[in-house]
Amino acid sequence: MDYIQTDAITNYGNSGGPLVNLDGDVIGINTLKVAAGISFAIPVDRIRQFLADSYNRQASGNSLPKKKFIGVRMVQLTPSLIRDLKEREPEFPDVSSGVYIYEVIPGTAASRGGMSDHDVIIGINGQPLHTTQEVSDAIRHSTSLFVLLLYGPTLSMVIIVGE
């Protein structure tokens, strides 16, 4: 999913609120905080599309199949995010792409498998990884995942059995 990176302060109290531009237009929904001064919002166009799709599914009586969930909150690494994270986290690995795990939810498959907050996923099931969509696709199509992680100089592989 594409996000809008912002320096607006986002926390559990205001997550879900609007992100507005200087003209007062709503441009997104505040969603997550990666570090102090690095937050993300879901673009308003994605919200509109989600609401339209949900309404159409409900009106037609169709429902989506149950989604698989491993228990991570993640964001795709971009050059600017990598630069910001390296400034804030001395142990941040030397990568040019990947997916940053900013939270592993306790008690989930990811937590039981050994994933930790601030890990960087660089591969899944033997394939290099660059986007959150690739993580989502792997979760959707596999019952277990072989995940290659980096944290600082440490490279590890964990096995996640989906729920």
mmCIF file of C-alpha atoms in Angstrom:
data_model
loop_
_atom_site.group_PDB
_atom_site.id
_atom_site.type_symbol
_atom_site.label_atom_id
_atom_site.label_comp_id
_atom_site.label_asym_id
_atom_site.label_seq_id
_atom_site.Cartn_x
_atom_site.Cartn_y
_atom_site.Cartn_z
ATOM 1 C CA MET A 1 0.000 0.000 0.000
ATOM 2 C CA ASP A 2 1.186 3.518 -0.711
ATOM 3 C CA TYR A 3 1.450 5.899 2.219
ATOM 4 C CA ILE A 4 1.989 9.620 2.648
ATOM 5 C CA GLN A 5 5.069 10.229 4.800
ATOM 6 C CA THR A 6 4.611 13.154 7.180
ATOM 7 C CA ASP A 7 6.275 14.765 10.159
ATOM 8 C CA ALA A 8 2.891 15.253 11.840
ATOM 9 C CA ILE A 9 2.877 13.684 15.288
ATOM 10 C CA THR A 10 0.862 10.461 15.231
ATOM 11 C CA ASN A 11 0.152 8.291 18.271
ATOM 12 C CA TYR A 12 -2.534 5.932 19.531
ATOM 13 C CA GLY A 13 -4.701 8.884 20.592
ATOM 14 C CA ASN A 14 -4.930 10.570 17.203
ATOM 15 C CA SER A 15 -4.297 7.710 14.797
ATOM 16 C CA GLY A 16 -7.304 7.503 12.503
ATOM 17 C CA GLY A 17 -7.726 11.267 12.380
ATOM 18 C CA PRO A 18 -7.423 13.359 9.223
ATOM 19 C CA LEU A 19 -4.163 14.588 7.723
ATOM 20 C CA VAL A 20 -4.802 18.018 6.205
ATOM 21 C CA ASN A 21 -2.756 20.201 3.882
ATOM 22 C CA LEU A 22 -2.179 23.948 4.359
ATOM 23 C CA ASP A 23 -5.455 24.690 2.544
ATOM 24 C CA GLY A 24 -7.412 22.599 5.056
ATOM 25 C CA ASP A 25 -8.137 19.799 2.568
ATOM 26 C CA VAL A 26 -8.156 16.271 3.962
ATOM 27 C CA ILE A 27 -5.420 14.386 2.105
ATOM 28 C CA GLY A 28 -5.178 11.248 4.220
ATOM 29 C CA ILE A 29 -5.939 9.366 7.418
ATOM 30 C CA ASN A 30 -3.149 9.303 10.033
ATOM 31 C CA THR A 31 -2.211 5.689 10.522
ATOM 32 C CA LEU A 32 1.166 4.931 11.997
ATOM 33 C CA LYS A 33 4.240 6.316 13.670
ATOM 34 C CA VAL A 34 7.581 4.718 12.823
ATOM 35 C CA ALA A 35 9.793 7.000 14.915
ATOM 36 C CA ALA A 36 9.699 10.525 16.330
ATOM 37 C CA GLY A 37 8.990 12.799 13.375
ATOM 38 C CA ILE A 38 8.316 9.942 10.935
ATOM 39 C CA SER A 39 4.624 9.132 10.536
ATOM 40 C CA PHE A 40 2.453 7.859 7.711
ATOM 41 C CA ALA A 41 -1.092 8.415 6.492
ATOM 42 C CA ILE A 42 -3.269 6.437 4.095
ATOM 43 C CA PRO A 43 -4.021 8.664 1.069
ATOM 44 C CA VAL A 44 -7.624 9.848 0.861
ATOM 45 C CA ASP A 45 -7.985 8.328 -2.639
ATOM 46 C CA ARG A 46 -7.302 4.863 -1.155
ATOM 47 C CA ILE A 47 -9.909 5.515 1.566
ATOM 48 C CA ARG A 48 -12.499 6.566 -1.026
ATOM 49 C CA GLN A 49 -11.821 3.427 -3.086
ATOM 50 C CA PHE A 50 -12.022 1.201 0.005
ATOM 51 C CA LEU A 51 -15.358 2.737 1.046
ATOM 52 C CA ALA A 52 -16.798 2.419 -2.472
ATOM 53 C CA ASP A 53 -15.667 -1.216 -2.726
ATOM 54 C CA SER A 54 -17.077 -2.016 0.728
ATOM 55 C CA TYR A 55 -20.410 -0.409 -0.102
ATOM 56 C CA ASN A 56 -20.642 -2.263 -3.430
ATOM 57 C CA ARG A 57 -19.803 -5.619 -1.787
ATOM 58 C CA GLN A 58 -22.399 -5.053 0.927
ATOM 59 C CA ALA A 59 -25.050 -3.917 -1.577
ATOM 60 C CA SER A 60 -24.464 -6.962 -3.786
ATOM 61 C CA GLY A 61 -24.284 -9.425 -0.882
ATOM 62 C CA ASN A 62 -20.720 -10.478 -1.724
ATOM 63 C CA SER A 63 -18.047 -10.746 0.909
ATOM 64 C CA LEU A 64 -14.290 -11.083 0.793
ATOM 65 C CA PRO A 65 -12.585 -14.312 1.815
ATOM 66 C CA LYS A 66 -11.023 -14.200 5.270
ATOM 67 C CA LYS A 67 -7.588 -12.582 5.141
ATOM 68 C CA LYS A 68 -4.548 -14.284 6.605
ATOM 69 C CA PHE A 69 -2.756 -12.410 9.357
ATOM 70 C CA ILE A 70 0.747 -12.960 10.740
ATOM 71 C CA GLY A 71 0.734 -10.008 13.140
ATOM 72 C CA VAL A 72 3.045 -7.271 11.894
ATOM 73 C CA ARG A 73 2.651 -3.605 11.110
ATOM 74 C CA MET A 74 4.976 -2.746 8.274
ATOM 75 C CA VAL A 75 6.010 -0.058 5.838
ATOM 76 C CA GLN A 76 7.998 -0.214 2.616
ATOM 77 C CA LEU A 77 11.474 1.268 2.879
ATOM 78 C CA THR A 78 12.143 4.251 0.634
ATOM 79 C CA PRO A 79 15.456 6.101 0.303
ATOM 80 C CA SER A 80 14.194 8.988 2.466
ATOM 81 C CA LEU A 81 12.817 6.649 5.152
ATOM 82 C CA ILE A 82 16.087 4.676 5.204
ATOM 83 C CA ARG A 83 18.027 7.925 5.648
ATOM 84 C CA ASP A 84 15.716 9.073 8.483
ATOM 85 C CA LEU A 85 15.865 5.705 10.256
ATOM 86 C CA LYS A 86 19.673 5.570 10.029
ATOM 87 C CA GLU A 87 19.809 8.990 11.713
ATOM 88 C CA ARG A 88 17.483 7.881 14.539
ATOM 89 C CA GLU A 89 18.535 4.243 14.990
ATOM 90 C CA PRO A 90 22.295 3.589 15.138
ATOM 91 C CA GLU A 91 21.733 -0.165 14.620
ATOM 92 C CA PHE A 92 19.649 0.268 11.464
ATOM 93 C CA PRO A 93 21.030 -2.114 8.799
ATOM 94 C CA ASP A 94 22.749 -0.970 5.631
ATOM 95 C CA VAL A 95 19.999 -1.740 3.085
ATOM 96 C CA SER A 96 18.677 -0.062 -0.035
ATOM 97 C CA SER A 97 15.232 -1.713 0.005
ATOM 98 C CA GLY A 98 13.041 -4.010 2.042
ATOM 99 C CA VAL A 99 10.098 -3.822 4.414
ATOM 100 C CA TYR A 100 10.460 -2.256 7.863
ATOM 101 C CA ILE A 101 8.569 -3.936 10.707
ATOM 102 C CA TYR A 102 7.671 -1.180 13.124
ATOM 103 C CA GLU A 103 5.522 -3.401 15.345
ATOM 104 C CA VAL A 104 5.122 -7.112 15.969
ATOM 105 C CA ILE A 105 1.826 -7.769 17.716
ATOM 106 C CA PRO A 106 2.285 -9.995 20.797
ATOM 107 C CA GLY A 107 0.804 -13.496 20.649
ATOM 108 C CA THR A 108 0.684 -13.655 16.834
ATOM 109 C CA ALA A 109 2.415 -16.012 14.412
ATOM 110 C CA ALA A 110 5.127 -13.407 13.739
ATOM 111 C CA SER A 111 5.806 -13.018 17.453
ATOM 112 C CA ARG A 112 5.938 -16.777 18.023
ATOM 113 C CA GLY A 113 8.205 -17.152 14.979
ATOM 114 C CA GLY A 114 10.787 -14.740 16.386
ATOM 115 C CA MET A 115 10.146 -11.501 14.529
ATOM 116 C CA SER A 116 10.821 -8.292 16.469
ATOM 117 C CA ASP A 117 10.003 -4.608 16.214
ATOM 118 C CA HIS A 118 12.458 -2.776 13.916
ATOM 119 C CA ASP A 119 13.394 -5.867 11.878
ATOM 120 C CA VAL A 120 13.805 -5.388 8.133
ATOM 121 C CA ILE A 121 12.434 -8.118 5.862
ATOM 122 C CA ILE A 122 14.718 -8.581 2.854
ATOM 123 C CA GLY A 123 13.381 -11.907 1.563
ATOM 124 C CA ILE A 124 10.531 -14.397 1.849
ATOM 125 C CA ASN A 125 10.536 -18.027 0.711
ATOM 126 C CA GLY A 126 13.882 -17.613 -1.044
ATOM 127 C CA GLN A 127 12.844 -14.548 -3.041
ATOM 128 C CA PRO A 128 14.219 -11.016 -2.546
ATOM 129 C CA LEU A 129 11.638 -8.600 -1.224
ATOM 130 C CA HIS A 130 11.102 -4.885 -1.843
ATOM 131 C CA THR A 131 7.451 -3.992 -1.129
ATOM 132 C CA THR A 132 4.722 -4.517 1.438
ATOM 133 C CA GLN A 133 2.568 -5.886 -1.391
ATOM 134 C CA GLU A 134 5.084 -8.705 -1.872
ATOM 135 C CA VAL A 135 4.795 -9.537 1.846
ATOM 136 C CA SER A 136 0.984 -9.508 1.612
ATOM 137 C CA ASP A 137 1.050 -11.714 -1.491
ATOM 138 C CA ALA A 138 3.367 -14.231 0.210
ATOM 139 C CA ILE A 139 1.081 -14.352 3.270
ATOM 140 C CA ARG A 140 -1.983 -14.839 1.064
ATOM 141 C CA HIS A 141 -0.451 -17.662 -1.011
ATOM 142 C CA SER A 142 1.577 -19.633 1.571
ATOM 143 C CA THR A 143 0.727 -21.545 4.725
ATOM 144 C CA SER A 144 4.231 -21.034 6.109
ATOM 145 C CA LEU A 145 6.865 -18.411 5.364
ATOM 146 C CA PHE A 146 10.646 -18.550 5.480
ATOM 147 C CA VAL A 147 11.501 -14.934 6.302
ATOM 148 C CA LEU A 148 14.994 -13.433 5.953
ATOM 149 C CA LEU A 149 15.434 -10.591 8.470
ATOM 150 C CA LEU A 150 18.070 -7.996 9.230
ATOM 151 C CA TYR A 151 18.563 -6.024 12.407
ATOM 152 C CA GLY A 152 21.799 -4.092 12.452
ATOM 153 C CA PRO A 153 24.526 -6.448 11.268
ATOM 154 C CA THR A 154 22.548 -9.545 12.303
ATOM 155 C CA LEU A 155 20.985 -11.676 9.577
ATOM 156 C CA SER A 156 18.466 -14.281 10.690
ATOM 157 C CA MET A 157 15.845 -16.554 9.202
ATOM 158 C CA VAL A 158 12.571 -17.284 10.934
ATOM 159 C CA ILE A 159 9.750 -19.607 10.009
ATOM 160 C CA ILE A 160 6.243 -18.223 10.359
ATOM 161 C CA VAL A 161 3.301 -20.627 10.320
ATOM 162 C CA GLY A 162 0.181 -18.684 9.340
ATOM 163 C CA GLU A 163 -3.018 -18.491 11.349
#
